[in-house]
CSV table of C-alpha atoms and ligand atoms in Angstrom, one decimal:
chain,number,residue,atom,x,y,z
A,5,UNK,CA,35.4,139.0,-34.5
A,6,UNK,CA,37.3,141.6,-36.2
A,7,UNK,CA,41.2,141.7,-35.6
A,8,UNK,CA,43.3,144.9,-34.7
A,9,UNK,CA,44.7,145.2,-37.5
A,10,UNK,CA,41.0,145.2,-38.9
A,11,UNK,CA,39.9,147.5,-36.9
A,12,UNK,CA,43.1,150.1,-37.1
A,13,UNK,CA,42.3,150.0,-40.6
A,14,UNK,CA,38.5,150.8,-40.3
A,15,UNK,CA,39.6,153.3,-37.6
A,16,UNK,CA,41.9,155.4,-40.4
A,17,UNK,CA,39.8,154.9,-43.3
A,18,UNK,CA,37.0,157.0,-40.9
A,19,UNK,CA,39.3,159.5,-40.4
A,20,UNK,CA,40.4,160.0,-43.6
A,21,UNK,CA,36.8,160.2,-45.1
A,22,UNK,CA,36.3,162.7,-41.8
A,23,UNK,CA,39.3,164.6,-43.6
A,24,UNK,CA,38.3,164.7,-46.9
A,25,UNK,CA,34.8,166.2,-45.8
A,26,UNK,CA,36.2,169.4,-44.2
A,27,UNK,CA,39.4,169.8,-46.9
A,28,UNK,CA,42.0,168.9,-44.8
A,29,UNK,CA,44.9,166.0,-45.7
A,30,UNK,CA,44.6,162.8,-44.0
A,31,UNK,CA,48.4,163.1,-42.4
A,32,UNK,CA,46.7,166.1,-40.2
A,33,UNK,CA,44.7,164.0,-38.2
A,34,UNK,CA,47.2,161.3,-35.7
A,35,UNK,CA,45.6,158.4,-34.6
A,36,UNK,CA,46.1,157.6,-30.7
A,37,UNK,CA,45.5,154.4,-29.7
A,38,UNK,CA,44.0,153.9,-26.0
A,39,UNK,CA,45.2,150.6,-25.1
A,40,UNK,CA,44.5,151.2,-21.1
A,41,UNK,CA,43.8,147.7,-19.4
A,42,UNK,CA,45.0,145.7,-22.4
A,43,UNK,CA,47.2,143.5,-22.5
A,44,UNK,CA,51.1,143.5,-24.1
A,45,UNK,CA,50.0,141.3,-26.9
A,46,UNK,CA,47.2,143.2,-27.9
A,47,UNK,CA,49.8,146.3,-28.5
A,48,UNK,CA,52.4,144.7,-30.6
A,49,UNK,CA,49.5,143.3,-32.8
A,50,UNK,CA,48.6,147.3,-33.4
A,51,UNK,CA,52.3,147.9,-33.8
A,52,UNK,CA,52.7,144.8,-35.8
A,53,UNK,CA,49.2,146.8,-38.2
A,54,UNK,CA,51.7,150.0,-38.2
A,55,UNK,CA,50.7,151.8,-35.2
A,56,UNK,CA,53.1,153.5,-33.1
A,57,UNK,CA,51.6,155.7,-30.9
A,58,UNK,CA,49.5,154.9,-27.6
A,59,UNK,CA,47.5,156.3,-25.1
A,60,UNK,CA,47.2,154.8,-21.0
A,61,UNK,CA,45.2,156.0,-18.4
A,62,UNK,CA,46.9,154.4,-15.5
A,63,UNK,CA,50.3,155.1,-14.4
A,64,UNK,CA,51.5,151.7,-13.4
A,65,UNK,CA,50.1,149.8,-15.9
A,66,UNK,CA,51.6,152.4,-18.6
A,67,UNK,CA,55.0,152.3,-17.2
A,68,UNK,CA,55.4,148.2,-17.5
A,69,UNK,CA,54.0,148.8,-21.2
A,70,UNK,CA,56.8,151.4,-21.5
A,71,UNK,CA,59.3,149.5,-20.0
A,72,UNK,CA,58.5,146.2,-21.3
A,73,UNK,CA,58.3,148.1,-25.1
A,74,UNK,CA,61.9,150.1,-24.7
A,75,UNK,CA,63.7,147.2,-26.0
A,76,UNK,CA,61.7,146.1,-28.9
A,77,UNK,CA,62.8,147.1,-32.5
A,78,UNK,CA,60.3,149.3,-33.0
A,79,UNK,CA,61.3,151.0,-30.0
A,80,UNK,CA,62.6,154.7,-31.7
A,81,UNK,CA,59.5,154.4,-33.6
A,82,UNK,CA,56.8,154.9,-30.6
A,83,UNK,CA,55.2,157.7,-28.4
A,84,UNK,CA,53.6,156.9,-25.2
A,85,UNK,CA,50.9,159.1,-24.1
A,86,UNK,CA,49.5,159.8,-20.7
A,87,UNK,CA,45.9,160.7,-20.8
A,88,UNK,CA,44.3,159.9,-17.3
A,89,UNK,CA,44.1,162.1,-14.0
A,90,UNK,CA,47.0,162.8,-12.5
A,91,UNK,CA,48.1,162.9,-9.1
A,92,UNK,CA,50.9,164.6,-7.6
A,93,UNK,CA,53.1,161.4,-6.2
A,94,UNK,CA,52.5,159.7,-9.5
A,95,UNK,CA,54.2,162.5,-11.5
A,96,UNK,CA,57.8,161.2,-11.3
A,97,UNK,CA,56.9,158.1,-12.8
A,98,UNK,CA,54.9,160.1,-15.6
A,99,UNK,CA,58.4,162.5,-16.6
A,100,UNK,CA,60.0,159.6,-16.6
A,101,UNK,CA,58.6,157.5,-19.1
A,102,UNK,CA,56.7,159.3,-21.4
A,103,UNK,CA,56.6,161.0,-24.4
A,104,UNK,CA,53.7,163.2,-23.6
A,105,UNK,CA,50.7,164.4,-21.0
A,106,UNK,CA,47.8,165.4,-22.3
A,107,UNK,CA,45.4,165.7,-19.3
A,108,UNK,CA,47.9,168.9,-16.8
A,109,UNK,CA,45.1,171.0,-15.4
A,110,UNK,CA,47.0,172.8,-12.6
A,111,UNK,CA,50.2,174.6,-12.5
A,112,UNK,CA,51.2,172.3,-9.7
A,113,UNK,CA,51.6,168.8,-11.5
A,114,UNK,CA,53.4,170.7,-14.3
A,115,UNK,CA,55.9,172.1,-12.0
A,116,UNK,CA,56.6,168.5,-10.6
A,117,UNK,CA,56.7,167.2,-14.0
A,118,UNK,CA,59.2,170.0,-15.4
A,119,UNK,CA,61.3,169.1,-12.3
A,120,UNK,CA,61.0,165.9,-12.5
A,121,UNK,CA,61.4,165.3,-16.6
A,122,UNK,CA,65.4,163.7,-16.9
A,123,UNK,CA,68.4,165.9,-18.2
A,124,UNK,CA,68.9,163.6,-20.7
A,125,UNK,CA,65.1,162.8,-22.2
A,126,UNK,CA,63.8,165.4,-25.1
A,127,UNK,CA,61.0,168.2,-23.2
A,128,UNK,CA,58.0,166.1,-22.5
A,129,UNK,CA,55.2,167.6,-24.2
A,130,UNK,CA,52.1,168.7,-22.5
A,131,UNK,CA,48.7,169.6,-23.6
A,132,UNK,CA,46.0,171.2,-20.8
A,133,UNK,CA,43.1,169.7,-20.2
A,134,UNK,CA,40.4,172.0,-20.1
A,135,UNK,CA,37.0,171.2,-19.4
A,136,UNK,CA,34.3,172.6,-22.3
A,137,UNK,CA,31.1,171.6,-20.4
A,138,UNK,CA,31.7,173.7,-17.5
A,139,UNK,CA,30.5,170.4,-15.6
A,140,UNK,CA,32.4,170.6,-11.6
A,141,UNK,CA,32.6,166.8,-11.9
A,142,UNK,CA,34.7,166.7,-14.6
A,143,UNK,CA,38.5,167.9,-14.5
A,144,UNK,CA,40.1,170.4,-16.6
A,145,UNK,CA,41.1,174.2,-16.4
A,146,UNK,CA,38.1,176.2,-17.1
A,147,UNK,CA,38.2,178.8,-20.1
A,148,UNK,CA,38.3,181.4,-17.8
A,149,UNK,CA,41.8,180.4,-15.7
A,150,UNK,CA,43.1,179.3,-19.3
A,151,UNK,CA,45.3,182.0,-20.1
A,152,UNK,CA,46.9,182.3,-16.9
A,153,UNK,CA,47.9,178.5,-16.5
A,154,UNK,CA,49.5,178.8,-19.9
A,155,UNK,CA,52.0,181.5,-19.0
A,156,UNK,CA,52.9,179.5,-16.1
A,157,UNK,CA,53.6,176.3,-17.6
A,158,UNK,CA,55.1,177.8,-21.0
A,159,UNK,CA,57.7,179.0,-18.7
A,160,UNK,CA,58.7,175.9,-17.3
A,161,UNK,CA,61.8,174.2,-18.3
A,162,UNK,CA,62.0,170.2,-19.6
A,163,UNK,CA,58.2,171.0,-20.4
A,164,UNK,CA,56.9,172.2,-23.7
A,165,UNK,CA,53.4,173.5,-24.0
A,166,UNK,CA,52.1,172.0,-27.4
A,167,UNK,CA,48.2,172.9,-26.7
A,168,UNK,CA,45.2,171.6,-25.3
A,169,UNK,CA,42.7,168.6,-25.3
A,170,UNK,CA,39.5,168.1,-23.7
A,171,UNK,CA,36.5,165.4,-23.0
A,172,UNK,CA,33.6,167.2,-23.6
A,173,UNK,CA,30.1,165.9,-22.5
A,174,UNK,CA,28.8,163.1,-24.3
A,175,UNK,CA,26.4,164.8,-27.1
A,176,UNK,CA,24.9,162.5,-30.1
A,177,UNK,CA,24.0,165.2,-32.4
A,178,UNK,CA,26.9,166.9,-34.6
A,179,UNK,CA,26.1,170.7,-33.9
A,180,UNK,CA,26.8,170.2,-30.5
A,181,UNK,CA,29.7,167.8,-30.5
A,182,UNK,CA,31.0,170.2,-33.2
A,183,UNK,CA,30.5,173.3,-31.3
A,184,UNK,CA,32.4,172.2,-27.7
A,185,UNK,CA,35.6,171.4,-30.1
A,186,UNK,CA,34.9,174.3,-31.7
A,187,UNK,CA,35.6,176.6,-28.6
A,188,UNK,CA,38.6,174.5,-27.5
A,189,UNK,CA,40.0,175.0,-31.2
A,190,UNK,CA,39.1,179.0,-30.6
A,191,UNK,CA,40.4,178.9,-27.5
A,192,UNK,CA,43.6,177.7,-28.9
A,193,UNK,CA,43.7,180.0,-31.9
A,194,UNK,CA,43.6,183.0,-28.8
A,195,UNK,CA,46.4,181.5,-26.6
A,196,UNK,CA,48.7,180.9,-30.2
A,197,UNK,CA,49.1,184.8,-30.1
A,198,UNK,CA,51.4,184.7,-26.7
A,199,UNK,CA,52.4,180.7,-27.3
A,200,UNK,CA,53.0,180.6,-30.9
A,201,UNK,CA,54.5,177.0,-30.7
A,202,UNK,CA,51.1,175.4,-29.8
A,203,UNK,CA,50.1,172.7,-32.7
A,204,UNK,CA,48.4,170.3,-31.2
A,205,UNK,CA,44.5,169.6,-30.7
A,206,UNK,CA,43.5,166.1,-28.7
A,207,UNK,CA,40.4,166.2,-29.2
A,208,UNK,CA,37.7,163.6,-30.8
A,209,UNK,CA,37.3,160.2,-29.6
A,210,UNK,CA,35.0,156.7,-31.3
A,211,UNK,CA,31.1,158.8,-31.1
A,212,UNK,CA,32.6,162.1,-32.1
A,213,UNK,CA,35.3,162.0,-34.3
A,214,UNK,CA,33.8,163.6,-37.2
A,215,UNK,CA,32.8,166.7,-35.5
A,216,UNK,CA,36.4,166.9,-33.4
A,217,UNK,CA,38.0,166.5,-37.1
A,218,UNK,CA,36.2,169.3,-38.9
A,219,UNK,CA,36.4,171.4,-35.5
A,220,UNK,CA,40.5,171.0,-36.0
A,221,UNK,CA,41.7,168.1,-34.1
A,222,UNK,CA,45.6,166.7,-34.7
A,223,UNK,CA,44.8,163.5,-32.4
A,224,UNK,CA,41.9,161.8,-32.1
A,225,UNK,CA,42.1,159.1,-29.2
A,226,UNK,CA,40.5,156.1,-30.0
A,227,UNK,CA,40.5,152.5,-27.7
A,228,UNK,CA,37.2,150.2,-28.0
A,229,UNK,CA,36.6,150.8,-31.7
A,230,UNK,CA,40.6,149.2,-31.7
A,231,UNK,CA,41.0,147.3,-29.0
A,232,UNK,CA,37.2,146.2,-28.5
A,233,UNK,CA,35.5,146.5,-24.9
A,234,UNK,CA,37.7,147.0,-21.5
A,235,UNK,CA,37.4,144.9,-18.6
A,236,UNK,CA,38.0,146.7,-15.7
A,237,UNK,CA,38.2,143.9,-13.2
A,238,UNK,CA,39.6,145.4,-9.8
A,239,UNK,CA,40.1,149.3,-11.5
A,240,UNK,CA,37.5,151.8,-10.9
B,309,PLP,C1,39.5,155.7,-22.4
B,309,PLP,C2,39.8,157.0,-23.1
B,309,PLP,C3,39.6,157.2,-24.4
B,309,PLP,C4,39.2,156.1,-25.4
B,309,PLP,O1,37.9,155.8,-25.2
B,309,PLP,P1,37.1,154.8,-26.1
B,309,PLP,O2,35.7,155.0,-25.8
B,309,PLP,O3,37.5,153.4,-25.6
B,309,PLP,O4,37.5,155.0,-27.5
B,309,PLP,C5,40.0,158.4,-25.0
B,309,PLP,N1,40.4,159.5,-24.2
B,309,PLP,C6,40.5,159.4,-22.9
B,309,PLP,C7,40.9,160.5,-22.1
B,309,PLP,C8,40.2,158.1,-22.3
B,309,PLP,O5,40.3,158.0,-20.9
Protein backbone atom coordinates (compact mmCIF):
# COMPACT_ATOMS: atom_id res chain seq x y z
CA UNK A 1 0.00 0.00 0.00
CA UNK A 2 1.08 3.41 -1.01
CA UNK A 3 1.75 5.99 1.82
CA UNK A 4 0.41 9.72 1.93
CA UNK A 5 3.10 11.09 1.28
CA UNK A 6 3.16 8.76 -1.80
CA UNK A 7 0.16 9.56 -2.87
CA UNK A 8 0.32 13.60 -2.32
CA UNK A 9 3.15 13.26 -4.52
CA UNK A 10 1.36 11.30 -7.36
CA UNK A 11 -1.59 13.64 -6.64
CA UNK A 12 0.79 16.93 -7.68
CA UNK A 13 2.78 15.44 -10.28
CA UNK A 14 -0.91 14.93 -12.10
CA UNK A 15 -1.63 18.23 -11.70
CA UNK A 16 1.31 19.59 -12.87
CA UNK A 17 1.35 17.49 -16.08
CA UNK A 18 -2.58 18.65 -16.21
CA UNK A 19 -0.86 22.22 -16.06
CA UNK A 20 1.61 21.96 -18.45
CA UNK A 21 -0.95 20.57 -21.09
CA UNK A 22 -3.14 23.73 -21.14
CA UNK A 23 0.06 26.37 -20.57
CA UNK A 24 -0.63 27.36 -17.33
CA UNK A 25 2.13 27.21 -14.18
CA UNK A 26 1.88 24.48 -11.78
CA UNK A 27 1.51 27.23 -8.59
CA UNK A 28 -2.11 28.06 -10.35
CA UNK A 29 -3.62 25.01 -9.51
CA UNK A 30 -3.95 24.44 -5.11
CA UNK A 31 -4.28 21.15 -4.07
CA UNK A 32 -7.22 20.58 -1.38
CA UNK A 33 -7.00 17.71 0.59
CA UNK A 34 -10.44 16.09 1.61
CA UNK A 35 -9.60 14.37 4.76
CA UNK A 36 -13.56 13.93 5.87
CA UNK A 37 -13.82 10.78 8.15
CA UNK A 38 -10.05 10.39 8.64
CA UNK A 39 -8.41 10.27 11.29
CA UNK A 40 -5.85 13.08 13.14
CA UNK A 41 -2.92 10.93 12.21
CA UNK A 42 -3.68 10.46 8.81
CA UNK A 43 -3.50 14.61 8.54
CA UNK A 44 -0.26 15.37 10.17
CA UNK A 45 1.29 12.55 7.92
CA UNK A 46 -0.04 14.93 4.82
CA UNK A 47 1.24 17.91 6.75
CA UNK A 48 4.35 16.07 7.73
CA UNK A 49 4.46 15.35 3.10
CA UNK A 50 4.06 19.43 3.01
CA UNK A 51 0.43 19.83 2.78
CA UNK A 52 -1.37 22.51 4.46
CA UNK A 53 -4.59 22.89 3.29
CA UNK A 54 -7.75 20.59 4.01
CA UNK A 55 -11.13 20.13 3.10
CA UNK A 56 -14.18 18.43 5.76
CA UNK A 57 -17.52 17.71 4.98
CA UNK A 58 -18.84 17.46 8.50
CA UNK A 59 -19.01 20.16 10.93
CA UNK A 60 -18.19 18.40 14.12
CA UNK A 61 -15.74 16.25 12.96
CA UNK A 62 -13.97 19.45 11.20
CA UNK A 63 -14.07 21.53 14.21
CA UNK A 64 -12.07 18.82 16.56
CA UNK A 65 -9.55 18.65 13.53
CA UNK A 66 -9.33 22.45 13.83
CA UNK A 67 -9.19 22.63 17.30
CA UNK A 68 -7.01 19.81 17.93
CA UNK A 69 -4.54 21.36 14.93
CA UNK A 70 -4.50 25.20 16.40
CA UNK A 71 -1.72 24.35 18.55
CA UNK A 72 0.59 22.51 16.38
CA UNK A 73 3.64 24.32 14.78
CA UNK A 74 2.43 24.30 11.65
CA UNK A 75 -0.45 25.90 12.81
CA UNK A 76 -0.09 29.66 10.82
CA UNK A 77 0.76 27.57 7.98
CA UNK A 78 -2.84 25.85 7.37
CA UNK A 79 -6.40 26.59 5.76
CA UNK A 80 -9.36 24.68 6.82
CA UNK A 81 -11.95 24.37 4.29
CA UNK A 82 -15.68 23.59 4.64
CA UNK A 83 -17.01 21.86 1.70
CA UNK A 84 -20.27 19.87 2.77
CA UNK A 85 -24.01 21.07 3.04
CA UNK A 86 -24.69 23.45 5.34
CA UNK A 87 -27.34 23.95 7.71
CA UNK A 88 -28.45 26.91 9.30
CA UNK A 89 -27.72 25.96 13.30
CA UNK A 90 -24.35 24.62 12.21
CA UNK A 91 -23.22 27.98 10.86
CA UNK A 92 -21.71 29.47 14.03
CA UNK A 93 -19.47 26.64 14.43
CA UNK A 94 -18.48 27.03 10.61
CA UNK A 95 -17.50 31.22 11.07
CA UNK A 96 -15.85 30.19 13.76
CA UNK A 97 -13.31 27.93 12.73
CA UNK A 98 -12.60 28.10 9.37
CA UNK A 99 -10.74 29.60 6.90
CA UNK A 100 -13.19 29.14 4.14
CA UNK A 101 -16.77 27.78 2.73
CA UNK A 102 -16.96 26.75 -0.40
CA UNK A 103 -20.39 25.04 -0.66
CA UNK A 104 -23.08 28.84 0.40
CA UNK A 105 -25.96 28.38 -1.91
CA UNK A 106 -28.45 30.75 -0.27
CA UNK A 107 -28.32 34.20 0.94
CA UNK A 108 -29.53 32.99 4.27
CA UNK A 109 -26.46 30.77 5.55
CA UNK A 110 -24.20 33.68 4.27
CA UNK A 111 -25.94 36.15 6.31
CA UNK A 112 -25.56 33.93 9.47
CA UNK A 113 -22.07 33.34 8.59
CA UNK A 114 -21.21 37.14 8.07
CA UNK A 115 -22.83 37.65 11.46
CA UNK A 116 -21.53 35.14 12.90
CA UNK A 117 -17.65 35.34 11.57
CA UNK A 118 -15.48 36.85 14.96
CA UNK A 119 -14.33 40.63 15.08
CA UNK A 120 -11.07 39.55 15.49
CA UNK A 121 -10.64 36.47 12.70
CA UNK A 122 -9.53 37.76 8.89
CA UNK A 123 -13.10 37.75 6.43
CA UNK A 124 -13.89 34.11 5.89
CA UNK A 125 -13.90 33.43 2.37
CA UNK A 126 -16.69 32.08 0.53
CA UNK A 127 -17.20 30.49 -2.73
CA UNK A 128 -21.05 29.66 -4.11
CA UNK A 129 -21.91 26.46 -4.90
CA UNK A 130 -23.74 26.40 -7.97
CA UNK A 131 -25.08 23.40 -9.42
CA UNK A 132 -23.96 22.92 -13.46
CA UNK A 133 -26.27 19.79 -14.10
CA UNK A 134 -29.43 21.50 -13.43
CA UNK A 135 -30.12 18.07 -11.48
CA UNK A 136 -33.11 19.19 -8.33
CA UNK A 137 -31.25 16.58 -6.22
CA UNK A 138 -28.25 18.19 -6.09
CA UNK A 139 -27.65 21.57 -4.22
CA UNK A 140 -26.24 24.70 -5.53
CA UNK A 141 -27.55 28.15 -6.88
CA UNK A 142 -28.72 27.64 -10.38
CA UNK A 143 -27.15 29.89 -13.23
CA UNK A 144 -30.08 31.64 -13.47
CA UNK A 145 -30.39 33.09 -9.53
CA UNK A 146 -26.48 33.51 -9.80
CA UNK A 147 -26.16 37.03 -10.22
CA UNK A 148 -28.55 38.02 -7.82
CA UNK A 149 -27.07 35.88 -4.87
CA UNK A 150 -23.77 37.46 -5.58
CA UNK A 151 -24.79 41.02 -4.95
CA UNK A 152 -26.29 39.88 -1.80
CA UNK A 153 -23.48 38.22 -0.36
CA UNK A 154 -20.67 40.56 -1.78
CA UNK A 155 -22.34 43.07 0.40
CA UNK A 156 -21.96 41.35 3.46
CA UNK A 157 -19.54 42.27 6.02
CA UNK A 158 -16.79 39.55 7.71
CA UNK A 159 -17.58 37.60 4.36
CA UNK A 160 -15.55 37.98 1.19
CA UNK A 161 -16.86 36.56 -2.00
CA UNK A 162 -13.79 34.84 -3.73
CA UNK A 163 -15.99 32.87 -6.48
CA UNK A 164 -17.62 29.72 -7.08
CA UNK A 165 -17.26 25.87 -7.11
CA UNK A 166 -19.42 23.24 -8.13
CA UNK A 167 -19.87 19.20 -8.33
CA UNK A 168 -21.00 18.52 -11.52
CA UNK A 169 -22.53 15.10 -12.60
CA UNK A 170 -20.28 12.40 -12.84
CA UNK A 171 -19.22 12.22 -16.75
CA UNK A 172 -16.27 9.77 -17.94
CA UNK A 173 -15.55 11.33 -21.20
CA UNK A 174 -13.41 14.76 -21.30
CA UNK A 175 -15.72 16.91 -23.60
CA UNK A 176 -18.26 16.77 -21.16
CA UNK A 177 -16.51 16.97 -17.90
CA UNK A 178 -14.67 19.86 -19.69
CA UNK A 179 -17.64 21.61 -20.78
CA UNK A 180 -19.71 21.72 -17.20
CA UNK A 181 -16.31 23.51 -15.76
CA UNK A 182 -16.30 25.32 -18.67
CA UNK A 183 -19.70 27.23 -17.96
CA UNK A 184 -18.87 27.64 -14.20
CA UNK A 185 -15.45 29.25 -15.38
CA UNK A 186 -17.79 31.53 -17.84
CA UNK A 187 -20.06 32.05 -15.42
CA UNK A 188 -17.36 33.46 -13.26
CA UNK A 189 -15.57 35.48 -16.00
CA UNK A 190 -19.48 37.31 -16.24
CA UNK A 191 -19.94 37.98 -12.48
CA UNK A 192 -15.86 39.40 -12.33
CA UNK A 193 -17.36 42.45 -14.18
CA UNK A 194 -19.58 43.69 -10.95
CA UNK A 195 -17.17 41.45 -8.28
CA UNK A 196 -13.83 42.15 -9.66
CA UNK A 197 -12.15 40.45 -6.50
CA UNK A 198 -13.31 36.90 -7.46
CA UNK A 199 -10.14 34.51 -8.06
CA UNK A 200 -10.98 31.42 -7.13
CA UNK A 201 -12.36 28.30 -9.14
CA UNK A 202 -13.08 24.89 -6.81
CA UNK A 203 -13.62 22.89 -9.14
CA UNK A 204 -12.01 19.32 -10.32
CA UNK A 205 -11.96 16.43 -8.15
CA UNK A 206 -9.73 12.48 -8.54
CA UNK A 207 -11.99 11.38 -12.20
CA UNK A 208 -11.95 14.89 -13.57
CA UNK A 209 -9.19 16.81 -12.79
CA UNK A 210 -7.68 17.26 -16.11
CA UNK A 211 -10.72 18.69 -17.70
CA UNK A 212 -11.50 21.08 -14.37
CA UNK A 213 -7.62 22.20 -14.88
CA UNK A 214 -7.75 23.15 -18.49
CA UNK A 215 -11.39 24.60 -17.88
CA UNK A 216 -9.56 27.13 -15.16
CA UNK A 217 -9.68 25.58 -11.77
CA UNK A 218 -7.41 27.25 -8.78
CA UNK A 219 -8.37 24.21 -6.32
CA UNK A 220 -8.94 20.94 -7.17
CA UNK A 221 -10.35 18.80 -4.08
CA UNK A 222 -8.98 15.62 -3.87
CA UNK A 223 -9.57 12.80 -0.82
CA UNK A 224 -9.36 8.92 -1.84
CA UNK A 225 -6.59 9.26 -4.38
CA UNK A 226 -4.78 10.78 -0.80
CA UNK A 227 -6.25 9.49 1.85
CA UNK A 228 -7.38 6.02 0.13
CA UNK A 229 -11.21 4.72 0.63
CA UNK A 230 -13.70 6.36 3.48
CA UNK A 231 -15.47 4.33 5.86
CA UNK A 232 -18.43 5.85 6.71
CA UNK A 233 -19.48 3.71 9.64
CA UNK A 234 -22.52 5.49 11.39
CA UNK A 235 -22.42 8.77 8.77
CA UNK A 236 -24.75 8.79 5.84
C1 LIG B 1 -15.68 14.05 -0.61
C2 LIG B 1 -15.56 15.24 -1.49
C3 LIG B 1 -14.46 15.38 -2.35
C4 LIG B 1 -13.37 14.35 -2.49
O1 LIG B 1 -13.85 13.22 -3.12
P1 LIG B 1 -12.89 12.00 -3.50
O2 LIG B 1 -13.70 11.21 -4.47
O3 LIG B 1 -12.62 11.24 -2.24
O4 LIG B 1 -11.64 12.53 -4.07
C5 LIG B 1 -14.40 16.55 -3.10
N1 LIG B 1 -15.34 17.50 -3.03
C6 LIG B 1 -16.41 17.39 -2.22
C7 LIG B 1 -17.41 18.47 -2.18
C8 LIG B 1 -16.55 16.26 -1.43
O5 LIG B 1 -17.62 16.15 -0.64
Amino acid sequence: MSSIKQNIEQVISQITSATEKCGRTADSVQLLAVSKTKPIVAIEEAIDAGQFAFGENYVQEGVEKVQHFATSPQADKLSWHFIGPIQSNKTRQIAEHFDWVHSVDRAKIARRLSEQRPEDMPPLNILLQVNTSAEASKSGVTFDELATLADEIAAMPNILLRGLMSIPQKADDYDSQYAAFHALAEAQKALKGKHPQLDTLSMGMSGDMEAAIAAGSSIVRIGTAIFGARDYGTKQ
